[in-house]
Tab-separated table of C-alpha atoms in Angstrom:
chain	number	residue	atom	x	y	z
A	1	MET	CA	0.000	0.000	0.000
A	2	PRO	CA	2.770	2.571	0.713
A	3	LEU	CA	4.194	1.914	-2.751
A	4	MET	CA	0.813	2.694	-4.303
A	5	PHE	CA	0.691	6.014	-2.421
A	6	ARG	CA	4.223	6.845	-3.576
A	7	LEU	CA	3.281	6.034	-7.182
A	8	LEU	CA	0.155	8.179	-6.881
A	9	VAL	CA	2.197	11.123	-5.569
A	10	LEU	CA	4.751	10.537	-8.330
A	11	THR	CA	1.961	10.635	-10.925
A	12	PHE	CA	0.567	13.870	-9.495
A	13	SER	CA	4.048	15.417	-9.417
A	14	ALA	CA	4.712	14.436	-13.030
A	15	THR	CA	1.361	15.893	-14.069
A	16	ALA	CA	2.101	19.109	-12.148
A	17	LEU	CA	5.527	19.292	-13.830
A	18	ALA	CA	3.944	18.902	-17.268
A	19	LEU	CA	1.377	21.589	-16.484
A	20	GLY	CA	4.014	23.906	-14.990
A	21	GLY	CA	6.282	23.383	-17.989
A	22	SER	CA	3.432	24.150	-20.361
A	23	ILE	CA	2.566	27.359	-18.504
A	24	PHE	CA	6.256	28.288	-18.324
A	25	GLN	CA	6.683	27.801	-22.069
A	26	HIS	CA	3.470	29.697	-22.874
A	27	LEU	CA	4.340	32.696	-20.687
A	28	HIS	CA	7.944	32.899	-21.848
A	29	SER	CA	7.044	32.698	-25.526
A	30	ASP	CA	4.805	35.787	-25.172
A	31	SER	CA	7.136	38.805	-24.915
A	32	SER	CA	4.367	41.126	-23.665
A	33	CYS	CA	3.908	39.125	-20.456
A	34	GLU	CA	5.888	39.937	-17.358
A	35	LYS	CA	7.580	36.842	-15.979
A	36	GLY	CA	6.623	35.806	-12.455
A	37	ALA	CA	8.508	33.717	-9.928
A	38	SER	CA	5.795	31.079	-9.657
A	39	THR	CA	6.443	29.652	-13.113
A	40	TYR	CA	10.096	29.063	-12.260
A	41	MET	CA	9.209	27.632	-8.849
A	42	ALA	CA	6.605	25.281	-10.307
A	43	VAL	CA	9.141	23.668	-12.618
A	44	ILE	CA	11.981	23.610	-10.075
A	45	VAL	CA	9.907	22.240	-7.187
A	46	ASP	CA	8.271	19.556	-9.302
A	47	VAL	CA	11.627	18.336	-10.623
A	48	ILE	CA	12.944	18.237	-7.050
A	49	ALA	CA	9.756	16.475	-5.918
A	50	ILE	CA	10.101	13.724	-8.524
A	51	ILE	CA	13.746	13.111	-7.633
A	52	TYR	CA	12.870	13.183	-3.919
A	53	ILE	CA	9.984	10.715	-4.308
A	54	LEU	CA	12.151	8.290	-6.276
A	55	TYR	CA	14.957	8.556	-3.703
A	56	ILE	CA	12.626	8.093	-0.720
A	57	THR	CA	10.914	5.112	-2.356
A	58	VAL	CA	14.196	3.342	-3.017
A	59	ASP	CA	15.466	4.269	0.454
A	60	GLU	CA	12.292	2.971	2.102
A	61	TYR	CA	12.544	-0.465	0.495
A	62	ARG	CA	16.310	-1.029	0.345
A	63	SER	CA	17.624	0.526	3.571
A	64	PRO	CA	17.245	-0.662	7.134
A	65	PRO	CA	14.442	0.826	9.248
A	66	ILE	CA	15.105	4.404	10.343
A	67	GLY	CA	15.316	3.411	14.011
A	68	ILE	CA	18.464	1.332	13.535
A	69	ARG	CA	20.297	3.672	11.161
A	70	PRO	CA	23.210	5.821	12.291
A	71	SER	CA	22.282	9.260	13.590
A	72	SER	CA	23.887	10.991	10.577
A	73	ALA	CA	21.606	9.059	8.210
A	74	LYS	CA	18.562	9.961	10.320
A	75	MET	CA	19.563	13.633	10.283
A	76	ARG	CA	20.144	13.588	6.514
A	77	LEU	CA	16.712	12.078	5.911
A	78	THR	CA	15.029	14.538	8.298
A	79	LEU	CA	16.711	17.556	6.687
A	80	LEU	CA	15.803	16.289	3.234
A	81	ASP	CA	12.163	16.031	4.335
A	82	LEU	CA	12.345	19.545	5.768
A	83	LEU	CA	13.852	20.935	2.563
A	84	PHE	CA	11.116	19.306	0.506
A	85	ILE	CA	8.404	20.709	2.811
A	86	VAL	CA	9.860	24.237	2.593
A	87	PHE	CA	10.015	24.127	-1.216
A	88	ALA	CA	6.496	22.727	-1.468
A	89	ALA	CA	5.140	25.422	0.889
A	90	ALA	CA	6.855	28.183	-1.105
A	91	ASN	CA	5.458	26.775	-4.330
A	92	LEU	CA	1.960	26.608	-2.870
A	93	SER	CA	2.234	30.179	-1.596
A	94	LEU	CA	3.270	31.458	-5.026
A	95	ALA	CA	0.452	29.511	-6.664
A	96	PHE	CA	-2.148	31.107	-4.377
A	97	GLN	CA	-0.619	34.536	-5.037
A	98	ALA	CA	-0.886	33.918	-8.777
A	99	LEU	CA	-4.533	32.895	-8.412
A	100	ASN	CA	-5.510	35.920	-6.314
A	101	ASP	CA	-3.484	38.626	-8.081
A	102	PRO	CA	-5.340	39.852	-11.182
A	103	GLN	CA	-2.267	41.700	-12.467
A	104	TRP	CA	0.014	38.659	-12.350
A	105	ILE	CA	-1.072	37.085	-15.611
A	106	CYS	CA	0.017	39.664	-18.157
A	107	HIS	CA	0.978	43.335	-18.186
A	108	LYS	CA	1.038	45.700	-21.147
A	109	GLY	CA	2.449	49.123	-20.391
A	110	GLY	CA	1.257	49.185	-16.792
A	111	THR	CA	-2.300	48.088	-17.539
A	112	CYS	CA	-3.510	44.627	-16.885
A	113	SER	CA	-4.811	42.520	-19.706
A	114	VAL	CA	-6.231	39.517	-17.894
A	115	ARG	CA	-7.158	36.613	-20.131
A	116	GLU	CA	-10.324	34.798	-19.137
């Protein structure tokens, strides 16, 4: 069952990466749009998430239980989890900002041209 959850999260992360890459390409091909940080973060965080999920899955099934590992390995795994949580929270924050800011989508000479 844990493997199925990991595969589900991996599928969602790959889908989010494809969507983020598509948005990134669309916004950066239009020279009239101002580039925002959330498009970069979406691609970066999703790439990191996919690598992280693959690493954690392999680590979960091939390594000894976390209770009998050396303390340096426990600390490395804990800090890796923390880093992933911080990046995911920053990405989520930028996504909500992009949703709630009507001027984020596209600017032309100081006026907003929101596409609906």
